[in-house]
């Protein structure tokens, strides 16, 4: 069959090997889920054998455990420990190198070529997060070349969730578990087959090479039922959270959260939309060579709000308020979207299990 | 633009020598260091004993004896920029455990001739005795951070040595959190970054070698460790290691004392 964008087809699970091979031949490094040290992580995958067959995950506030499933599902977990942010917006990125030249300096040409990534197994929330970061890194007047060198050409083979994780709340953020655009291929794992559709011309061209057969009504219904099941989530974001947060800048609850918050910054690190960075200049001892690096920063560090005379947000309460009000409220006025996609990573990976949905509810009450 | 080579002194107080060893451990960069500075006093590296004054002095170790309490003032007087290196020099080190017990009791038990032992009742950081220009944490220090501090000092800029939590280093290198994924007791959230996330990357909890981070919420961490099954005695011990005398760790351990 010829696969048209939007048309649903079915492929056998083994065809994922062909998908990876085709992408590799087209020059993509395929990033997908793998079973890493103690958690499912995104890494380079070269075949089905690298995928976390039979692994699921348990998540709660401050707790994560990989667990064995009763089947051999390849995408039977909710989401990898860290998202895809680290690939498009790396934790450390060299902006330029320079060398001394006379009384000034000369910027050296960067010969490095950005990797061409294909993301296999990206979740709807992760795609939503990329679309949020697209707005952050391109405000119309300035387009971050380092981010878009990887993002522009990234191939997205989305795999929708078969069930929600313990901390997921994408349904209430309208960022999952299904996606309607922004992907090249969208897959849903149905036992030994995948329901698949193309979302772009290049996706359709690849799908045509995967021996697709038309999806039956039963296949389609199974896909719909799976999304409906993944929509059953134990957490949800309180409605109208943006305006509510903006009206709670003074509230006794901030001090209550600060008693539990360690200002360690884990939430900002695992958040797929948190984008803040600091810039670090390094020189050699002789002072002849210099490099400028961009590194992930966190609004939970004191230096983050340092201006002449000291840090603006010296108290933990002020830093937590900055993070959550920006994420859920000010982000909307700044970028036109919420900064939260409901992936729940900030809840899972907070060492003390602070829950953004519970704190928002407490503030709204 | 030629610079005159500043004179570097490296002094040892009560310590294991591990931090000064980090300077020798710089290997490839060591030649660049010797080109950038004149190593005027560094007994671990050279017997050459040149007198001060020194432009830059690295001080390792804590003040644990009456002799050291006097010597540190002489070092300070002969030095331009004084940088303390390591947990001993910046918080008192592992030997500061004696601060919480009766020292005379130890001496009587350990030494055949206690009368030969001359020691203070406490092991204290250098900054308790003289003005310190920069404190470089770690047990031992990280050689890259040491080079950065020397480099920044030579080039007249502020060293890039973040004071935020260790967690930021773990997440930046992609290490899976051992506390969240394995329930391990870990001091990372209250510990200053700098080691690069060494222990969690080896599937162990952080021991707190770099001392308290800038705003450590040790009470919140203690509560969580208790919920994960640690006994108060174990949490107490976690805070009483290499940086036991650092105020945030000391106070947290003291708050657990009645339950140990």
PDB file of N, CA, C and O in Angstrom, chain A residues 1-12 158 160 177-181 183-190 193-200 203-204 207-208 210-227:
ATOM      1  N   UNK A   1       0.846  -1.197   0.000  1.00  0.00           N
ATOM      2  CA  UNK A   1       0.000   0.000   0.000  1.00  0.00           C
ATOM      3  C   UNK A   1       0.878   1.242   0.000  1.00  0.00           C
ATOM      4  O   UNK A   1       1.996   1.229   0.486  1.00  0.00           O
ATOM      5  N   UNK A   2       0.376   2.327  -0.561  1.00  0.00           N
ATOM      6  CA  UNK A   2       1.113   3.577  -0.442  1.00  0.00           C
ATOM      7  C   UNK A   2       0.599   4.273   0.806  1.00  0.00           C
ATOM      8  O   UNK A   2      -0.600   4.297   1.056  1.00  0.00           O
ATOM      9  N   UNK A   3       1.538   4.776   1.585  1.00  0.00           N
ATOM     10  CA  UNK A   3       1.120   5.364   2.867  1.00  0.00           C
ATOM     11  C   UNK A   3       1.002   6.867   2.721  1.00  0.00           C
ATOM     12  O   UNK A   3       1.965   7.548   2.385  1.00  0.00           O
ATOM     13  N   UNK A   4      -0.161   7.387   2.942  1.00  0.00           N
ATOM     14  CA  UNK A   4      -0.385   8.830   2.881  1.00  0.00           C
ATOM     15  C   UNK A   4      -0.384   9.373   4.305  1.00  0.00           C
ATOM     16  O   UNK A   4      -0.812   8.677   5.230  1.00  0.00           O
ATOM     17  N   UNK A   5       0.079  10.637   4.475  1.00  0.00           N
ATOM     18  CA  UNK A   5       0.023  11.213   5.821  1.00  0.00           C
ATOM     19  C   UNK A   5      -1.384  11.112   6.406  1.00  0.00           C
ATOM     20  O   UNK A   5      -2.370  11.374   5.721  1.00  0.00           O
ATOM     21  N   UNK A   6      -1.457  10.683   7.649  1.00  0.00           N
ATOM     22  CA  UNK A   6      -2.751  10.600   8.331  1.00  0.00           C
ATOM     23  C   UNK A   6      -3.430   9.248   8.181  1.00  0.00           C
ATOM     24  O   UNK A   6      -4.321   8.913   8.955  1.00  0.00           O
ATOM     25  N   UNK A   7      -2.968   8.465   7.203  1.00  0.00           N
ATOM     26  CA  UNK A   7      -3.609   7.161   6.977  1.00  0.00           C
ATOM     27  C   UNK A   7      -2.974   6.115   7.890  1.00  0.00           C
ATOM     28  O   UNK A   7      -1.749   6.032   7.979  1.00  0.00           O
ATOM     29  N   UNK A   8      -3.802   5.329   8.565  1.00  0.00           N
ATOM     30  CA  UNK A   8      -3.257   4.362   9.513  1.00  0.00           C
ATOM     31  C   UNK A   8      -2.951   3.027   8.824  1.00  0.00           C
ATOM     32  O   UNK A   8      -3.734   2.542   8.023  1.00  0.00           O
ATOM     33  N   UNK A   9      -1.781   2.482   9.172  1.00  0.00           N
ATOM     34  CA  UNK A   9      -1.373   1.192   8.631  1.00  0.00           C
ATOM     35  C   UNK A   9      -0.873   0.334   9.786  1.00  0.00           C
ATOM     36  O   UNK A   9      -0.808   0.795  10.937  1.00  0.00           O
ATOM     37  N   UNK A  10      -0.538  -0.904   9.470  1.00  0.00           N
ATOM     38  CA  UNK A  10       0.010  -1.808  10.487  1.00  0.00           C
ATOM     39  C   UNK A  10       1.317  -2.378   9.962  1.00  0.00           C
ATOM     40  O   UNK A  10       1.418  -2.707   8.771  1.00  0.00           O
ATOM     41  N   UNK A  11       2.335  -2.428  10.829  1.00  0.00           N
ATOM     42  CA  UNK A  11       3.589  -3.110  10.465  1.00  0.00           C
ATOM     43  C   UNK A  11       3.928  -4.125  11.552  1.00  0.00           C
ATOM     44  O   UNK A  11       3.481  -3.995  12.694  1.00  0.00           O
ATOM     45  N   UNK A  12       4.693  -5.124  11.175  1.00  0.00           N
ATOM     46  CA  UNK A  12       5.160  -6.090  12.168  1.00  0.00           C
ATOM     47  C   UNK A  12       6.272  -5.458  12.999  1.00  0.00           C
ATOM     48  O   UNK A  12       7.026  -4.611  12.510  1.00  0.00           O
ATOM     49  N   UNK A 158       7.342   9.027  16.848  1.00  0.00           N
ATOM     50  CA  UNK A 158       6.654   9.059  18.143  1.00  0.00           C
ATOM     51  C   UNK A 158       6.018   7.704  18.441  1.00  0.00           C
ATOM     52  O   UNK A 158       5.524   7.046  17.529  1.00  0.00           O
ATOM     53  N   UNK A 160       3.093   6.396  20.994  1.00  0.00           N
ATOM     54  CA  UNK A 160       2.136   6.828  22.019  1.00  0.00           C
ATOM     55  C   UNK A 160       2.149   5.858  23.196  1.00  0.00           C
ATOM     56  O   UNK A 160       2.550   4.703  23.066  1.00  0.00           O
ATOM     57  N   UNK A 177      -1.977  11.870  26.040  1.00  0.00           N
ATOM     58  CA  UNK A 177      -0.968  10.912  25.569  1.00  0.00           C
ATOM     59  C   UNK A 177      -0.907  10.792  24.045  1.00  0.00           C
ATOM     60  O   UNK A 177      -0.033  10.126  23.514  1.00  0.00           O
ATOM     61  N   UNK A 178      -1.824  11.461  23.315  1.00  0.00           N
ATOM     62  CA  UNK A 178      -1.795  11.390  21.851  1.00  0.00           C
ATOM     63  C   UNK A 178      -1.233  12.700  21.300  1.00  0.00           C
ATOM     64  O   UNK A 178      -1.225  13.721  22.000  1.00  0.00           O
ATOM     65  N   UNK A 179      -0.757  12.640  20.072  1.00  0.00           N
ATOM     66  CA  UNK A 179      -0.289  13.851  19.389  1.00  0.00           C
ATOM     67  C   UNK A 179      -0.911  13.882  18.004  1.00  0.00           C
ATOM     68  O   UNK A 179      -1.138  12.826  17.399  1.00  0.00           O
ATOM     69  N   UNK A 180      -1.201  15.056  17.525  1.00  0.00           N
ATOM     70  CA  UNK A 180      -1.844  15.156  16.210  1.00  0.00           C
ATOM     71  C   UNK A 180      -0.919  15.736  15.147  1.00  0.00           C
ATOM     72  O   UNK A 180      -1.194  15.613  13.960  1.00  0.00           O
ATOM     73  N   UNK A 181       0.166  16.360  15.557  1.00  0.00           N
ATOM     74  CA  UNK A 181       1.091  16.929  14.560  1.00  0.00           C
ATOM     75  C   UNK A 181       2.479  17.068  15.160  1.00  0.00           C
ATOM     76  O   UNK A 181       2.659  16.915  16.368  1.00  0.00           O
ATOM     77  N   UNK A 183       5.115  15.229  14.252  1.00  0.00           N
ATOM     78  CA  UNK A 183       5.920  13.999  14.154  1.00  0.00           C
ATOM     79  C   UNK A 183       6.069  13.614  12.685  1.00  0.00           C
ATOM     80  O   UNK A 183       5.305  14.080  11.826  1.00  0.00           O
ATOM     81  N   UNK A 184       7.058  12.761  12.411  1.00  0.00           N
ATOM     82  CA  UNK A 184       7.209  12.201  11.061  1.00  0.00           C
ATOM     83  C   UNK A 184       6.477  10.882  10.965  1.00  0.00           C
ATOM     84  O   UNK A 184       5.879  10.573   9.947  1.00  0.00           O
ATOM     85  N   UNK A 185       6.583  10.096  12.036  1.00  0.00           N
ATOM     86  CA  UNK A 185       5.839   8.840  12.130  1.00  0.00           C
ATOM     87  C   UNK A 185       5.231   8.781  13.518  1.00  0.00           C
ATOM     88  O   UNK A 185       5.830   9.262  14.484  1.00  0.00           O
ATOM     89  N   UNK A 186       4.036   8.196  13.606  1.00  0.00           N
ATOM     90  CA  UNK A 186       3.437   7.969  14.922  1.00  0.00           C
ATOM     91  C   UNK A 186       3.088   6.490  15.011  1.00  0.00           C
ATOM     92  O   UNK A 186       2.421   5.956  14.135  1.00  0.00           O
ATOM     93  N   UNK A 187       3.549   5.873  16.067  1.00  0.00           N
ATOM     94  CA  UNK A 187       3.313   4.433  16.236  1.00  0.00           C
ATOM     95  C   UNK A 187       2.588   4.176  17.554  1.00  0.00           C
ATOM     96  O   UNK A 187       2.712   4.950  18.510  1.00  0.00           O
ATOM     97  N   UNK A 188       1.840   3.066  17.579  1.00  0.00           N
ATOM     98  CA  UNK A 188       1.258   2.572  18.827  1.00  0.00           C
ATOM     99  C   UNK A 188       1.530   1.075  18.858  1.00  0.00           C
ATOM    100  O   UNK A 188       1.281   0.370  17.868  1.00  0.00           O
ATOM    101  N   UNK A 189       2.080   0.603  19.948  1.00  0.00           N
ATOM    102  CA  UNK A 189       2.466  -0.811  20.029  1.00  0.00           C
ATOM    103  C   UNK A 189       1.244  -1.653  20.367  1.00  0.00           C
ATOM    104  O   UNK A 189       0.639  -1.485  21.436  1.00  0.00           O
ATOM    105  N   UNK A 190       0.903  -2.568  19.453  1.00  0.00           N
ATOM    106  CA  UNK A 190      -0.241  -3.467  19.683  1.00  0.00           C
ATOM    107  C   UNK A 190       0.283  -4.895  19.624  1.00  0.00           C
ATOM    108  O   UNK A 190       0.314  -5.510  18.556  1.00  0.00           O
ATOM    109  N   UNK A 193       2.536  -6.218  16.699  1.00  0.00           N
ATOM    110  CA  UNK A 193       2.472  -5.291  15.570  1.00  0.00           C
ATOM    111  C   UNK A 193       2.448  -3.847  16.080  1.00  0.00           C
ATOM    112  O   UNK A 193       2.262  -3.610  17.270  1.00  0.00           O
ATOM    113  N   UNK A 194       2.628  -2.939  15.150  1.00  0.00           N
ATOM    114  CA  UNK A 194       2.499  -1.518  15.470  1.00  0.00           C
ATOM    115  C   UNK A 194       1.481  -0.875  14.542  1.00  0.00           C
ATOM    116  O   UNK A 194       1.519  -1.099  13.328  1.00  0.00           O
ATOM    117  N   UNK A 195       0.571  -0.117  15.131  1.00  0.00           N
ATOM    118  CA  UNK A 195      -0.286   0.757  14.347  1.00  0.00           C
ATOM    119  C   UNK A 195       0.585   1.961  14.010  1.00  0.00           C
ATOM    120  O   UNK A 195       1.285   2.488  14.885  1.00  0.00           O
ATOM    121  N   UNK A 196       0.596   2.370  12.743  1.00  0.00           N
ATOM    122  CA  UNK A 196       1.548   3.418  12.356  1.00  0.00           C
ATOM    123  C   UNK A 196       0.908   4.382  11.370  1.00  0.00           C
ATOM    124  O   UNK A 196       0.084   3.981  10.541  1.00  0.00           O
ATOM    125  N   UNK A 197       1.246   5.644  11.483  1.00  0.00           N
ATOM    126  CA  UNK A 197       0.828   6.614  10.480  1.00  0.00           C
ATOM    127  C   UNK A 197       1.930   7.626  10.278  1.00  0.00           C
ATOM    128  O   UNK A 197       2.746   7.876  11.184  1.00  0.00           O
ATOM    129  N   UNK A 198       1.967   8.198   9.071  1.00  0.00           N
ATOM    130  CA  UNK A 198       2.982   9.202   8.763  1.00  0.00           C
ATOM    131  C   UNK A 198       2.414  10.580   9.034  1.00  0.00           C
ATOM    132  O   UNK A 198       1.226  10.826   8.844  1.00  0.00           O
ATOM    133  N   UNK A 199       3.268  11.474   9.469  1.00  0.00           N
ATOM    134  CA  UNK A 199       2.848  12.849   9.715  1.00  0.00           C
ATOM    135  C   UNK A 199       3.578  13.831   8.818  1.00  0.00           C
ATOM    136  O   UNK A 199       3.419  15.044   8.960  1.00  0.00           O
ATOM    137  N   UNK A 200       4.430  13.300   7.939  1.00  0.00           N
ATOM    138  CA  UNK A 200       5.187  14.169   7.028  1.00  0.00           C
ATOM    139  C   UNK A 200       5.490  13.377   5.764  1.00  0.00           C
ATOM    140  O   UNK A 200       5.367  12.144   5.746  1.00  0.00           O
ATOM    141  N   UNK A 203       8.298  11.006   6.403  1.00  0.00           N
ATOM    142  CA  UNK A 203       7.805   9.881   7.199  1.00  0.00           C
ATOM    143  C   UNK A 203       7.063   8.897   6.314  1.00  0.00           C
ATOM    144  O   UNK A 203       7.248   7.678   6.420  1.00  0.00           O
ATOM    145  N   UNK A 204       6.243   9.424   5.399  1.00  0.00           N
ATOM    146  CA  UNK A 204       5.470   8.565   4.493  1.00  0.00           C
ATOM    147  C   UNK A 204       6.405   7.770   3.588  1.00  0.00           C
ATOM    148  O   UNK A 204       6.178   6.581   3.323  1.00  0.00           O
ATOM    149  N   UNK A 207       7.776   4.990   5.663  1.00  0.00           N
ATOM    150  CA  UNK A 207       6.725   4.020   6.007  1.00  0.00           C
ATOM    151  C   UNK A 207       6.453   3.077   4.829  1.00  0.00           C
ATOM    152  O   UNK A 207       6.249   1.871   5.013  1.00  0.00           O
ATOM    153  N   UNK A 208       6.507   3.618   3.615  1.00  0.00           N
ATOM    154  CA  UNK A 208       6.234   2.801   2.425  1.00  0.00           C
ATOM    155  C   UNK A 208       7.227   1.650   2.291  1.00  0.00           C
ATOM    156  O   UNK A 208       6.937   0.632   1.665  1.00  0.00           O
ATOM    157  N   UNK A 210       8.325  -0.127   4.823  1.00  0.00           N
ATOM    158  CA  UNK A 210       8.243  -1.004   6.002  1.00  0.00           C
ATOM    159  C   UNK A 210       7.175  -2.087   5.839  1.00  0.00           C
ATOM    160  O   UNK A 210       6.677  -2.620   6.835  1.00  0.00           O
ATOM    161  N   UNK A 211       6.834  -2.428   4.592  1.00  0.00           N
ATOM    162  CA  UNK A 211       5.804  -3.440   4.298  1.00  0.00           C
ATOM    163  C   UNK A 211       4.525  -3.182   5.079  1.00  0.00           C
ATOM    164  O   UNK A 211       4.053  -4.064   5.816  1.00  0.00           O
ATOM    165  N   UNK A 212       3.966  -1.987   4.960  1.00  0.00           N
ATOM    166  CA  UNK A 212       2.746  -1.710   5.722  1.00  0.00           C
ATOM    167  C   UNK A 212       1.537  -2.390   5.085  1.00  0.00           C
ATOM    168  O   UNK A 212       1.506  -2.604   3.880  1.00  0.00           O
ATOM    169  N   UNK A 213       0.584  -2.744   5.914  1.00  0.00           N
ATOM    170  CA  UNK A 213      -0.693  -3.243   5.400  1.00  0.00           C
ATOM    171  C   UNK A 213      -1.781  -2.372   6.011  1.00  0.00           C
ATOM    172  O   UNK A 213      -1.574  -1.790   7.096  1.00  0.00           O
ATOM    173  N   UNK A 214      -2.928  -2.253   5.319  1.00  0.00           N
ATOM    174  CA  UNK A 214      -3.957  -1.348   5.840  1.00  0.00           C
ATOM    175  C   UNK A 214      -4.409  -1.781   7.230  1.00  0.00           C
ATOM    176  O   UNK A 214      -4.524  -2.976   7.510  1.00  0.00           O
ATOM    177  N   UNK A 215      -4.648  -0.807   8.093  1.00  0.00           N
ATOM    178  CA  UNK A 215      -5.148  -1.116   9.433  1.00  0.00           C
ATOM    179  C   UNK A 215      -6.614  -1.541   9.332  1.00  0.00           C
ATOM    180  O   UNK A 215      -7.376  -0.976   8.545  1.00  0.00           O
ATOM    181  N   UNK A 216      -6.983  -2.541  10.100  1.00  0.00           N
ATOM    182  CA  UNK A 216      -8.387  -2.978  10.135  1.00  0.00           C
ATOM    183  C   UNK A 216      -9.139  -2.116  11.164  1.00  0.00           C
ATOM    184  O   UNK A 216      -8.510  -1.388  11.956  1.00  0.00           O
ATOM    185  N   UNK A 217     -10.440  -2.221  11.179  1.00  0.00           N
ATOM    186  CA  UNK A 217     -11.225  -1.505  12.191  1.00  0.00           C
ATOM    187  C   UNK A 217     -10.794  -1.932  13.587  1.00  0.00           C
ATOM    188  O   UNK A 217     -10.703  -1.118  14.504  1.00  0.00           O
ATOM    189  N   UNK A 218     -10.518  -3.225  13.725  1.00  0.00           N
ATOM    190  CA  UNK A 218     -10.110  -3.731  15.038  1.00  0.00           C
ATOM    191  C   UNK A 218      -8.791  -3.094  15.476  1.00  0.00           C
ATOM    192  O   UNK A 218      -8.626  -2.727  16.637  1.00  0.00           O
ATOM    193  N   UNK A 219      -7.850  -2.932  14.533  1.00  0.00           N
ATOM    194  CA  UNK A 219      -6.559  -2.291  14.842  1.00  0.00           C
ATOM    195  C   UNK A 219      -6.794  -0.856  15.316  1.00  0.00           C
ATOM    196  O   UNK A 219      -6.234  -0.407  16.316  1.00  0.00           O
ATOM    197  N   UNK A 220      -7.615  -0.165  14.553  1.00  0.00           N
ATOM    198  CA  UNK A 220      -7.882   1.244  14.874  1.00  0.00           C
ATOM    199  C   UNK A 220      -8.530   1.373  16.256  1.00  0.00           C
ATOM    200  O   UNK A 220      -8.172   2.237  17.044  1.00  0.00           O
ATOM    201  N   UNK A 221      -9.504   0.461  16.491  1.00  0.00           N
ATOM    202  CA  UNK A 221     -10.195   0.507  17.793  1.00  0.00           C
ATOM    203  C   UNK A 221      -9.219   0.206  18.940  1.00  0.00           C
ATOM    204  O   UNK A 221      -9.290   0.815  20.013  1.00  0.00           O
ATOM    205  N   UNK A 222      -8.309  -0.738  18.695  1.00  0.00           N
ATOM    206  CA  UNK A 222      -7.322  -1.062  19.739  1.00  0.00           C
ATOM    207  C   UNK A 222      -6.460   0.162  20.044  1.00  0.00           C
ATOM    208  O   UNK A 222      -6.130   0.439  21.202  1.00  0.00           O
ATOM    209  N   UNK A 223      -6.126   0.896  18.985  1.00  0.00           N
ATOM    210  CA  UNK A 223      -5.338   2.121  19.172  1.00  0.00           C
ATOM    211  C   UNK A 223      -6.088   3.152  19.980  1.00  0.00           C
ATOM    212  O   UNK A 223      -5.533   3.774  20.898  1.00  0.00           O
ATOM    213  N   UNK A 224      -7.370   3.320  19.661  1.00  0.00           N
ATOM    214  CA  UNK A 224      -8.199   4.300  20.378  1.00  0.00           C
ATOM    215  C   UNK A 224      -8.334   3.892  21.849  1.00  0.00           C
ATOM    216  O   UNK A 224      -8.204   4.722  22.763  1.00  0.00           O
ATOM    217  N   UNK A 225      -8.537   2.582  22.068  1.00  0.00           N
ATOM    218  CA  UNK A 225      -8.706   2.085  23.445  1.00  0.00           C
ATOM    219  C   UNK A 225      -7.419   2.308  24.255  1.00  0.00           C
ATOM    220  O   UNK A 225      -7.465   2.635  25.444  1.00  0.00           O
ATOM    221  N   UNK A 226      -6.277   2.131  23.573  1.00  0.00           N
ATOM    222  CA  UNK A 226      -4.993   2.291  24.267  1.00  0.00           C
ATOM    223  C   UNK A 226      -4.806   3.745  24.734  1.00  0.00           C
ATOM    224  O   UNK A 226      -4.396   3.984  25.867  1.00  0.00           O
ATOM    225  N   UNK A 227      -5.106   4.673  23.862  1.00  0.00           N
ATOM    226  CA  UNK A 227      -4.978   6.093  24.228  1.00  0.00           C
ATOM    227  C   UNK A 227      -5.944   6.422  25.375  1.00  0.00           C
ATOM    228  O   UNK A 227      -5.582   7.152  26.320  1.00  0.00           O
TER     229      UNK A 227
END
